[in-house]
Tab-separated table of C-alpha atoms and ligand atoms in Angstrom:
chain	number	residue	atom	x	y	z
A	268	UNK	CA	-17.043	55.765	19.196
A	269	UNK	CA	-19.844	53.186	20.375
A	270	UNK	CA	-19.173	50.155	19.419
A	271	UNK	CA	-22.790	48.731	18.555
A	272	UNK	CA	-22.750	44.317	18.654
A	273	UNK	CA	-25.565	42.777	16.681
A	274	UNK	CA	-26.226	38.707	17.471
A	275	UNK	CA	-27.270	37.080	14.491
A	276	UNK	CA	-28.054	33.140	13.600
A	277	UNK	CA	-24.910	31.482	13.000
A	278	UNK	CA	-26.716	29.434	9.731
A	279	UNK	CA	-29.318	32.134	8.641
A	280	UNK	CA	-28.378	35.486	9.710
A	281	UNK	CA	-31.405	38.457	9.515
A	282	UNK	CA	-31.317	40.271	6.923
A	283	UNK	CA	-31.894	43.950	8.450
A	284	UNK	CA	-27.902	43.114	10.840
A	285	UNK	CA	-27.110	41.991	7.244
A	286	UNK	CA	-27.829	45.412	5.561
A	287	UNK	CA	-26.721	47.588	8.619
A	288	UNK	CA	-23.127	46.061	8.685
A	289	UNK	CA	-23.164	46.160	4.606
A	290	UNK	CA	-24.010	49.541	4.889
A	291	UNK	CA	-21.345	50.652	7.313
A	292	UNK	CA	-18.846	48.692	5.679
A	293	UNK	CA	-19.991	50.848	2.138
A	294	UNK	CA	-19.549	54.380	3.819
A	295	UNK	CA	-15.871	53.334	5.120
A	296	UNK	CA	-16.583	51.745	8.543
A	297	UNK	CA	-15.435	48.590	10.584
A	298	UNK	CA	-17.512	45.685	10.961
A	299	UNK	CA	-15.952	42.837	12.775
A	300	UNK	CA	-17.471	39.447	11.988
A	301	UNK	CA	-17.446	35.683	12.608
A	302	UNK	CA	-15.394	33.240	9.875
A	303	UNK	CA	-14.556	29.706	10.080
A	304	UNK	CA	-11.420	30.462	11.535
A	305	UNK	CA	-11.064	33.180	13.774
A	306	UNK	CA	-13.933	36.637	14.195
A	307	UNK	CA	-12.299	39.060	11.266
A	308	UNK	CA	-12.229	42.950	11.434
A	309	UNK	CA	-13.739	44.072	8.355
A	310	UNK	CA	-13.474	47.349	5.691
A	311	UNK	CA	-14.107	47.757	2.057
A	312	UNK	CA	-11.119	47.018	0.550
A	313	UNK	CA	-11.144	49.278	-2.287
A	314	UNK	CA	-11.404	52.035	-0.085
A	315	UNK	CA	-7.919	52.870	1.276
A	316	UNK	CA	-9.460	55.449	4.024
A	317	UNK	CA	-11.622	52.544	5.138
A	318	UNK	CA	-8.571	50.196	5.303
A	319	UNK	CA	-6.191	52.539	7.188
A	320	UNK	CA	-8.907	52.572	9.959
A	321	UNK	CA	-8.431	49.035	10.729
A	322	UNK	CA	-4.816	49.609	10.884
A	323	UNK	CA	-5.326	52.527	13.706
A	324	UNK	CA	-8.082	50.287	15.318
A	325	UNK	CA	-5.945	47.030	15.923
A	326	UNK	CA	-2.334	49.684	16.326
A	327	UNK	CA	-1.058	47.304	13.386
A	328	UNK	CA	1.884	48.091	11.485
A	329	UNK	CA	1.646	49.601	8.489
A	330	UNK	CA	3.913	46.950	6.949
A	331	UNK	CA	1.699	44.041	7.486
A	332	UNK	CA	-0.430	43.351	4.778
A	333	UNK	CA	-3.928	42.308	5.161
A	334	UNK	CA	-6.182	39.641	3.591
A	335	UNK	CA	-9.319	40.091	1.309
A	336	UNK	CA	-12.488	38.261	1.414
A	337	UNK	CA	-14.330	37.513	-1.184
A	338	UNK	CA	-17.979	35.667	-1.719
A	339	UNK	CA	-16.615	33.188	-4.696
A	340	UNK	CA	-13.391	32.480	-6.754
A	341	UNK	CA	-14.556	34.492	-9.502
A	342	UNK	CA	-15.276	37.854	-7.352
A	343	UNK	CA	-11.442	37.632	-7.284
A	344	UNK	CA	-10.091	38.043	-10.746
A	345	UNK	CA	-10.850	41.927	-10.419
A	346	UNK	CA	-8.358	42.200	-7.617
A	347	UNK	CA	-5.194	40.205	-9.111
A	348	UNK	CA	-2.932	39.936	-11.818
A	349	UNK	CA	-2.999	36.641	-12.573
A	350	UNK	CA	-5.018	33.753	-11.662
A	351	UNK	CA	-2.491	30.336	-12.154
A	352	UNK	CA	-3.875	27.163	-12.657
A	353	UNK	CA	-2.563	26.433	-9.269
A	354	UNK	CA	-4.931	28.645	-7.986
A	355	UNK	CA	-7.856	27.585	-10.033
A	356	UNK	CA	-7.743	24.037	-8.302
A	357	UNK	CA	-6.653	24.920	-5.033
A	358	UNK	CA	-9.918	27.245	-4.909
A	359	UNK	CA	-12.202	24.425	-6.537
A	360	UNK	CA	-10.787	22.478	-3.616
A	361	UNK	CA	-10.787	24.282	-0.554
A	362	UNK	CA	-12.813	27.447	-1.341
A	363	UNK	CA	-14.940	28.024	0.767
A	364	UNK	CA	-12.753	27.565	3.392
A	365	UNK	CA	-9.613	27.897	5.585
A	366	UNK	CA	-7.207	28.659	2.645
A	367	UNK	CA	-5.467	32.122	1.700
A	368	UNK	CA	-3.643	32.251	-1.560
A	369	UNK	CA	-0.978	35.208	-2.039
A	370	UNK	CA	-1.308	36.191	-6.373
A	371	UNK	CA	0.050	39.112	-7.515
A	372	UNK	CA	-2.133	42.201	-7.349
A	373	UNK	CA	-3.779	44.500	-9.705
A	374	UNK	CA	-4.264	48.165	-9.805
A	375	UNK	CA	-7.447	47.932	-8.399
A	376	UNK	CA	-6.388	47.063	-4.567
A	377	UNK	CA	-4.862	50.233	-2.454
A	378	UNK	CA	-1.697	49.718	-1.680
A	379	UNK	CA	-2.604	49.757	1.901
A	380	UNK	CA	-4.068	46.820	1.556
A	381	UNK	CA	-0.653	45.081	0.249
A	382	UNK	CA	1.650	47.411	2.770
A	383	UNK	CA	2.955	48.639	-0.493
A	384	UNK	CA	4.042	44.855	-1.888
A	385	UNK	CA	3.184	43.501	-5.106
A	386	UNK	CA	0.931	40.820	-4.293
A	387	UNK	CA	-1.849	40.509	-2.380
A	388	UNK	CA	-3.843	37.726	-0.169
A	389	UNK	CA	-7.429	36.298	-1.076
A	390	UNK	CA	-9.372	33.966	0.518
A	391	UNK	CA	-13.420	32.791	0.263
A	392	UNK	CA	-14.484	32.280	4.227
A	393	UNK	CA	-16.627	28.842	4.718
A	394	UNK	CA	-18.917	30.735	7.413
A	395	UNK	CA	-22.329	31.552	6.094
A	396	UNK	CA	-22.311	35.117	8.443
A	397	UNK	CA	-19.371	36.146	6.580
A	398	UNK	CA	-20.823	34.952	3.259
A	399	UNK	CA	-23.789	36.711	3.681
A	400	UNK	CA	-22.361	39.693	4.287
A	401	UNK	CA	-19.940	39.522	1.234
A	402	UNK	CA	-22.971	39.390	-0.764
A	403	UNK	CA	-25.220	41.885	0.592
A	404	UNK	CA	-22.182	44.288	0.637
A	405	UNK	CA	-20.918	43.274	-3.026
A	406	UNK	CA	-17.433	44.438	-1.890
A	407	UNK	CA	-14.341	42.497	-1.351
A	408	UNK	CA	-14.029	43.133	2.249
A	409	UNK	CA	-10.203	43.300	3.707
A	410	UNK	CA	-10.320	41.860	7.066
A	411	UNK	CA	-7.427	40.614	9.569
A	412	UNK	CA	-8.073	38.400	12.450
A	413	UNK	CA	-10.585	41.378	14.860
A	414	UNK	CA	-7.612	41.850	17.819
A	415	UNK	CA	-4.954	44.085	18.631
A	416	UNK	CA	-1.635	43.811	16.981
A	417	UNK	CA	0.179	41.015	18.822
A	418	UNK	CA	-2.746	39.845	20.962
A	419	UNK	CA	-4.436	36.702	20.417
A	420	UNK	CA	-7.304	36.044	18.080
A	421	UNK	CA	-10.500	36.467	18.472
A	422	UNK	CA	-12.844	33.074	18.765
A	423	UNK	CA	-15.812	34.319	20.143
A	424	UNK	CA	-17.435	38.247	19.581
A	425	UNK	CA	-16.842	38.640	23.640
A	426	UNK	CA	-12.821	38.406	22.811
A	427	UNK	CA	-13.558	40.713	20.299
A	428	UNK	CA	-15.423	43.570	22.625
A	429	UNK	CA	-12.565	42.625	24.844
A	430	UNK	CA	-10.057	43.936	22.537
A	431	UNK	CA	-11.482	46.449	20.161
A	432	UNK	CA	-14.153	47.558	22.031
A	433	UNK	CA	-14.678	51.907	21.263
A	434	UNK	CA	-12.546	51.425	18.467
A	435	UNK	CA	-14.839	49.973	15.612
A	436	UNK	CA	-18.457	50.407	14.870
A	437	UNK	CA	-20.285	46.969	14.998
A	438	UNK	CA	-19.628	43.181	15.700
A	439	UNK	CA	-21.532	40.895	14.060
A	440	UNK	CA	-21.834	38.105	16.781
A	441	UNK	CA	-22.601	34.857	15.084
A	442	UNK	CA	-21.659	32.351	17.862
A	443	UNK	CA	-17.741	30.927	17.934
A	444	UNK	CA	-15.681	30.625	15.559
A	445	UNK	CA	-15.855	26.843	15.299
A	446	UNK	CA	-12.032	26.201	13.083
A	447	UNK	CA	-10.286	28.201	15.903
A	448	UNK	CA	-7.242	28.773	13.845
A	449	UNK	CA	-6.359	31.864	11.482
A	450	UNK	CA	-5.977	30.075	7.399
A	451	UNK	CA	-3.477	28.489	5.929
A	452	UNK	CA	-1.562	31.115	3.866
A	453	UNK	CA	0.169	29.779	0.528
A	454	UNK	CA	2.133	32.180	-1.737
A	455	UNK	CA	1.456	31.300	-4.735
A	456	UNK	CA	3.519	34.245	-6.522
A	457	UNK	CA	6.651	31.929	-5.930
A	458	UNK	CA	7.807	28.369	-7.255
A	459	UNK	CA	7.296	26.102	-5.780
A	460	UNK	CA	4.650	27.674	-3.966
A	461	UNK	CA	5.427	28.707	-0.326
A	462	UNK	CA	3.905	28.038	2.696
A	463	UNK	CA	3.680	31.179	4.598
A	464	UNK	CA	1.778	30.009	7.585
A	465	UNK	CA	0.852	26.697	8.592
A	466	UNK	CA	-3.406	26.181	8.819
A	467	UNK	CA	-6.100	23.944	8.750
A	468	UNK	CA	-5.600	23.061	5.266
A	469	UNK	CA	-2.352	20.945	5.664
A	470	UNK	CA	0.781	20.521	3.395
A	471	UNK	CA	-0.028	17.692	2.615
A	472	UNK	CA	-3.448	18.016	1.585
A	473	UNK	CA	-2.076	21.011	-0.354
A	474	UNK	CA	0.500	18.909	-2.066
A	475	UNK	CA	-2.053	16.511	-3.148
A	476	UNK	CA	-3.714	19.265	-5.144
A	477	UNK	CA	-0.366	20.946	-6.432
A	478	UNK	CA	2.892	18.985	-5.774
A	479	UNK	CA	5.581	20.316	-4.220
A	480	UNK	CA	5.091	23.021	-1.725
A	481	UNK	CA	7.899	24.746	0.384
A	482	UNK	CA	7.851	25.692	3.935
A	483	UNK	CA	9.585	29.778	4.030
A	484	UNK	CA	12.757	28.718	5.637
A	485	UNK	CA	13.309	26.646	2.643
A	486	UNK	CA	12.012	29.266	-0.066
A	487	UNK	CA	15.056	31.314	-2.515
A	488	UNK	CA	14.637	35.328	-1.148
A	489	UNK	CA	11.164	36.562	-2.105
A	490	UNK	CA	11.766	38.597	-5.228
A	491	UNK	CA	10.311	42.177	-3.577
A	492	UNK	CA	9.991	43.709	-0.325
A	493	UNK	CA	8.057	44.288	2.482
A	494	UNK	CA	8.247	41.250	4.411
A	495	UNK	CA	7.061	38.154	2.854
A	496	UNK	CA	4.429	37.376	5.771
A	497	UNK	CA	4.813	39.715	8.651
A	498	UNK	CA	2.800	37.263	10.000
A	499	UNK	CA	6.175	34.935	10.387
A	500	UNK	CA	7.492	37.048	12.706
A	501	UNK	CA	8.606	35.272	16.176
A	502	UNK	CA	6.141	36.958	18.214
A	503	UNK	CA	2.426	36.792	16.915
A	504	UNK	CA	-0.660	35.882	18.553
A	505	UNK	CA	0.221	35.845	22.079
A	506	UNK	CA	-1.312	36.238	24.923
A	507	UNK	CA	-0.100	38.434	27.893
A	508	UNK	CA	0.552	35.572	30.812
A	509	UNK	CA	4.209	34.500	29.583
A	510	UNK	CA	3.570	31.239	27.658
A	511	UNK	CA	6.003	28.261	28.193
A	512	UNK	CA	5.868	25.712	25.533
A	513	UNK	CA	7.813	22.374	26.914
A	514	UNK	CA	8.674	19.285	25.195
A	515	UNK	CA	7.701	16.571	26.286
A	516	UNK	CA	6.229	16.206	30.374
A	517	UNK	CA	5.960	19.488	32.194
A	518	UNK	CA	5.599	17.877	35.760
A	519	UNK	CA	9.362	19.246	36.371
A	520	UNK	CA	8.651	22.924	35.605
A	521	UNK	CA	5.691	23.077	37.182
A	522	UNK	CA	7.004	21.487	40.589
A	523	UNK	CA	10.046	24.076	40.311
A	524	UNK	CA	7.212	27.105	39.415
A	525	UNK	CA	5.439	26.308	42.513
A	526	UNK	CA	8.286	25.564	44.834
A	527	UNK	CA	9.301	29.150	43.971
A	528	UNK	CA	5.334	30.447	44.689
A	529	UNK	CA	4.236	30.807	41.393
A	530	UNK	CA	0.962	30.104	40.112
A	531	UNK	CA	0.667	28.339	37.148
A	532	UNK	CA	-1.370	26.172	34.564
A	533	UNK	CA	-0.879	23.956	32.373
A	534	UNK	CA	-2.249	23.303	28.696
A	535	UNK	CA	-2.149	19.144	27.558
A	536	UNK	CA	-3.072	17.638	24.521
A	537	UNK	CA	-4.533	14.037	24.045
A	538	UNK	CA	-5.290	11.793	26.716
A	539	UNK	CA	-3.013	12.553	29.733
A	540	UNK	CA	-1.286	9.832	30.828
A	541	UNK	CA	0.194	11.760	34.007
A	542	UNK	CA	-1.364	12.159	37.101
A	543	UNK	CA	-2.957	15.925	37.833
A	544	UNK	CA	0.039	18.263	37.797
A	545	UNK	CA	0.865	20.801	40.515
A	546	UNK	CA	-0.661	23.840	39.137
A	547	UNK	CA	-3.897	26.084	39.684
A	548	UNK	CA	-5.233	25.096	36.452
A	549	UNK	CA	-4.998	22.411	34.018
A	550	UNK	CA	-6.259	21.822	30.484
A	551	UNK	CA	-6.399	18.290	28.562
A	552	UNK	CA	-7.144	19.493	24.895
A	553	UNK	CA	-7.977	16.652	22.377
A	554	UNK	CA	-5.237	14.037	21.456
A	555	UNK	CA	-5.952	15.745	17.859
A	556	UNK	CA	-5.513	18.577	15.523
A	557	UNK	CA	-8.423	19.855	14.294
A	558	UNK	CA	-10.682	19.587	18.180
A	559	UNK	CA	-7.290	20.958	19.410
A	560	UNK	CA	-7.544	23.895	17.042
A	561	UNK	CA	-11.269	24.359	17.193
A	562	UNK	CA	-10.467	25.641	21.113
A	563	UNK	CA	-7.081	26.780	21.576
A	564	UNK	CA	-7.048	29.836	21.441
A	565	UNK	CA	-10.578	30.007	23.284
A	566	UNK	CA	-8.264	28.138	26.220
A	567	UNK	CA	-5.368	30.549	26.059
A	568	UNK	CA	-8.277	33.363	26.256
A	569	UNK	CA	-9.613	32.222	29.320
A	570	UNK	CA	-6.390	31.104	31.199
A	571	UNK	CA	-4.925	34.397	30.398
A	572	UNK	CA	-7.903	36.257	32.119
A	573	UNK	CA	-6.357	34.497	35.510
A	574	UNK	CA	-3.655	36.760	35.750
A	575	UNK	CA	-1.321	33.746	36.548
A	576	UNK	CA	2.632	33.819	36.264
A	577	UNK	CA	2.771	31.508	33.237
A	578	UNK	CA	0.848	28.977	31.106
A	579	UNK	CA	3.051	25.838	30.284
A	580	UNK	CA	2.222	24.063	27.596
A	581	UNK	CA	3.100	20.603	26.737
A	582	UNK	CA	3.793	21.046	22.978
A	583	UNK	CA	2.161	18.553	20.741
A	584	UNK	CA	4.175	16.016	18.627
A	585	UNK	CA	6.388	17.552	16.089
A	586	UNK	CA	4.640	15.884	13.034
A	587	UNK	CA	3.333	17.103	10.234
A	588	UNK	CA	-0.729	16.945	11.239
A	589	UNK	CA	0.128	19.887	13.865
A	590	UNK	CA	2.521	21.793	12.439
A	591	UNK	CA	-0.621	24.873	12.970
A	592	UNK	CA	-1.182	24.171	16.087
A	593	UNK	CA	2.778	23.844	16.705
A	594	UNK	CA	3.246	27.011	15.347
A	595	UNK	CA	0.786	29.191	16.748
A	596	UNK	CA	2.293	27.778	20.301
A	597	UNK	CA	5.813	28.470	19.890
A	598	UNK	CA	5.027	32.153	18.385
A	599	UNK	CA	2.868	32.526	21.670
A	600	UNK	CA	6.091	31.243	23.478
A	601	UNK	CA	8.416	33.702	21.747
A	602	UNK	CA	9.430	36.907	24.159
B	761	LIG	O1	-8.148	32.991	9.069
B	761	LIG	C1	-7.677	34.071	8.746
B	761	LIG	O2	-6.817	34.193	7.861
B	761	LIG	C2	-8.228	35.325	9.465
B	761	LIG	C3	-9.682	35.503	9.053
B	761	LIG	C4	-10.272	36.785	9.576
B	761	LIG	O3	-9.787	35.436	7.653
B	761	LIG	N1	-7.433	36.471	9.130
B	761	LIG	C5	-6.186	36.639	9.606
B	761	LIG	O4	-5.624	37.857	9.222
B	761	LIG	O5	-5.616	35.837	10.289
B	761	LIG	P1	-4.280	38.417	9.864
B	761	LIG	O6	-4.111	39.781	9.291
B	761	LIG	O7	-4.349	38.304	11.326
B	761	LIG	O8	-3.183	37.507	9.231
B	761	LIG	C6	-2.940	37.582	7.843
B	761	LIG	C7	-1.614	36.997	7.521
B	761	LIG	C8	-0.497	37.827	8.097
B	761	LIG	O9	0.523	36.948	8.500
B	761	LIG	C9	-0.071	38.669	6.903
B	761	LIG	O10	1.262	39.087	7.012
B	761	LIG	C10	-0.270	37.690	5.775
B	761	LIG	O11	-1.450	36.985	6.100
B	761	LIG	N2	-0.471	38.368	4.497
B	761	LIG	C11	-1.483	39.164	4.127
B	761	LIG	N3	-1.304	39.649	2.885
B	761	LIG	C12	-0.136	39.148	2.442
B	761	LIG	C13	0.617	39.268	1.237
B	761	LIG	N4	0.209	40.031	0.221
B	761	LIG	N5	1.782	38.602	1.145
B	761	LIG	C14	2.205	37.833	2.169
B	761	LIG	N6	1.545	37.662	3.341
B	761	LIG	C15	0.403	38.318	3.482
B	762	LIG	MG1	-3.857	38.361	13.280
């Protein structure tokens, strides 16, 4: 298949790319698209046919569930089977925005959708392309992050012709994704609720909407199979270059690396206090989260096209405001 890539306005997308990729995603096609957090790849997700063609597209197993977008809180009482009070102010909080909440299904979503579980993930995107097209669609639209399984996520709709081009019918291309990380995901079908995967949203500004929230390490055995986030599994979002993640001062590593004529770069965060490392490439991200987020995984992209012998990164601190960032490195580390 051709895979057709439409560039709208980021703020005020037309309305004819609007109605084409609505009108694709309503006769069962894939429509990848730009959110606040990383470009999704989108199918109606009442329509299981439609949903087991993203699965083929991004070679994703058919145990990880995927989440559904929706254009307001209220477009998603149709698709659960309860909506807690915890979830009523969590959404009048964060919605729309980087913020998935896991609620037990109804009948209504294909089990596909779920990979056969009970509950299933929701979220409202903040980006107006995304919006737009939840609204001109009127469908809740399941979408996971628009790369193949186990490759990074997309930031930008190149990454995403990169990886899926052939395989899906259009990209909406609405500039980068500015948030640069993939939502916070909170199970909510638990208590105390669970964090499934560290975001933008952090704990604690969850924990100042809801109390107590656990991290899954912490959480009693989730009540039903498959996997409570497939998503937690060691290896995720990687890219291909092996990825060392180093605490504290890589100056050591690299010096052995290039002693032993490797070519390597080097990923930094804050303000380096070092001098320039030996390596073929280095990176000084901000000396904070959220700029850190906004274009990590755009770095990782871009290093990886080098076709070096590693990355090294020189993890972050270990505190709570990067626990996303944290995590998303040491799952890119994982072999
Ligand atoms: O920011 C994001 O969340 C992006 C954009 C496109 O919205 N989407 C995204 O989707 O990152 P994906 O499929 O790459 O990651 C979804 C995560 C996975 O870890 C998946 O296992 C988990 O959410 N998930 C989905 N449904 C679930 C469910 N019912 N129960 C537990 N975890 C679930
Ligand atoms: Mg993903």
């Amino acid at each position: 298949m051709t895979t057709e890539v439409l560039t709208v306005q980021p703020q005020a997308p037309a309305l004819e790319a609007l109605r084409r990729a609505a009108a694709i995603l309503q006769r069962g096609g894939l429509v990848a698209f730009p959110t606040e957090t990383v470009y999704g790849l989108g199918a109606n997700a009442l329509d299981a046919d439609a949903c087991a063609r993203i699965f083929a597209a991004k070679g994703r197993p058919a145990h990880n569930p995927i989440i559904v977008h929706v254009a307001d809180a209220a477009s998603v009482l149709p698709l659960v089977a309860a909506w807690p009070e915890q979830a009523e102010r969590l959404a009048q909080r964060f919605w729309p925005g980087p913020l998935t909440l896991v609620l037990p299904r109804s009948d209504r979503v294909p089990s596909i959708v779920t990979a056969g579980g009970p509950t299933v993930a929701v979220r409202v995107p903040a980006h107006p392309v995304a919006l737009a097209l939840l609204r001109e669609s009127s469908l809740p639209i399941a979408a996971p992050s628009a790369n193949r399984s186990m490759q990074l996520s997309p930031t930008t709709a190149e990454h995403v012709v990169q990886s899926l081009n052939g395989r899906i019918d259009l990209i909406l291309d609405g500039g980068p994704a500015t948030g640069g990380l993939e939502s916070t995901v909170l199970d909510l079908s638990r208590q105390p609720p669970v964090l499934l995967r560290p975001g933008l949203v952090t704990v604690a500004e969850l924990e100042s909407i809801i109390g107590a929230v656990v991290l899954p390490m912490h959480a009693s055995a989730p009540t039903a199979a498959p996997l409570p986030s497939p998503g937690m599994l060691p290896r995720h979002y990687a890219p291909r270059t092996p990825l060392i993640a180093i605490e504290g001062n890589a100056t050591d590593e690299a010096t052995r690396r290039r002693a032993a004529g490797q070519r390597v770069a080097c990923v930094r965060f804050g303000p380096s206090s070092a001098d320039a490392l030996p390596v073929e490439r280095q990176v000084d991200l901000p000396g904070e989260p959220a700029g850190s987020a906004a274009r990590l995984y755009a770095v990782l992209h871009e290093l990886d096209a080098l076709g070096l012998d590693a990355i090294l990164v020189e993890l972050p601190p270990a505190t709570q405001e990067w626990l996303a960032v944290r995590d998303r490195l040491r799952r890119a580390a994982a072999r």
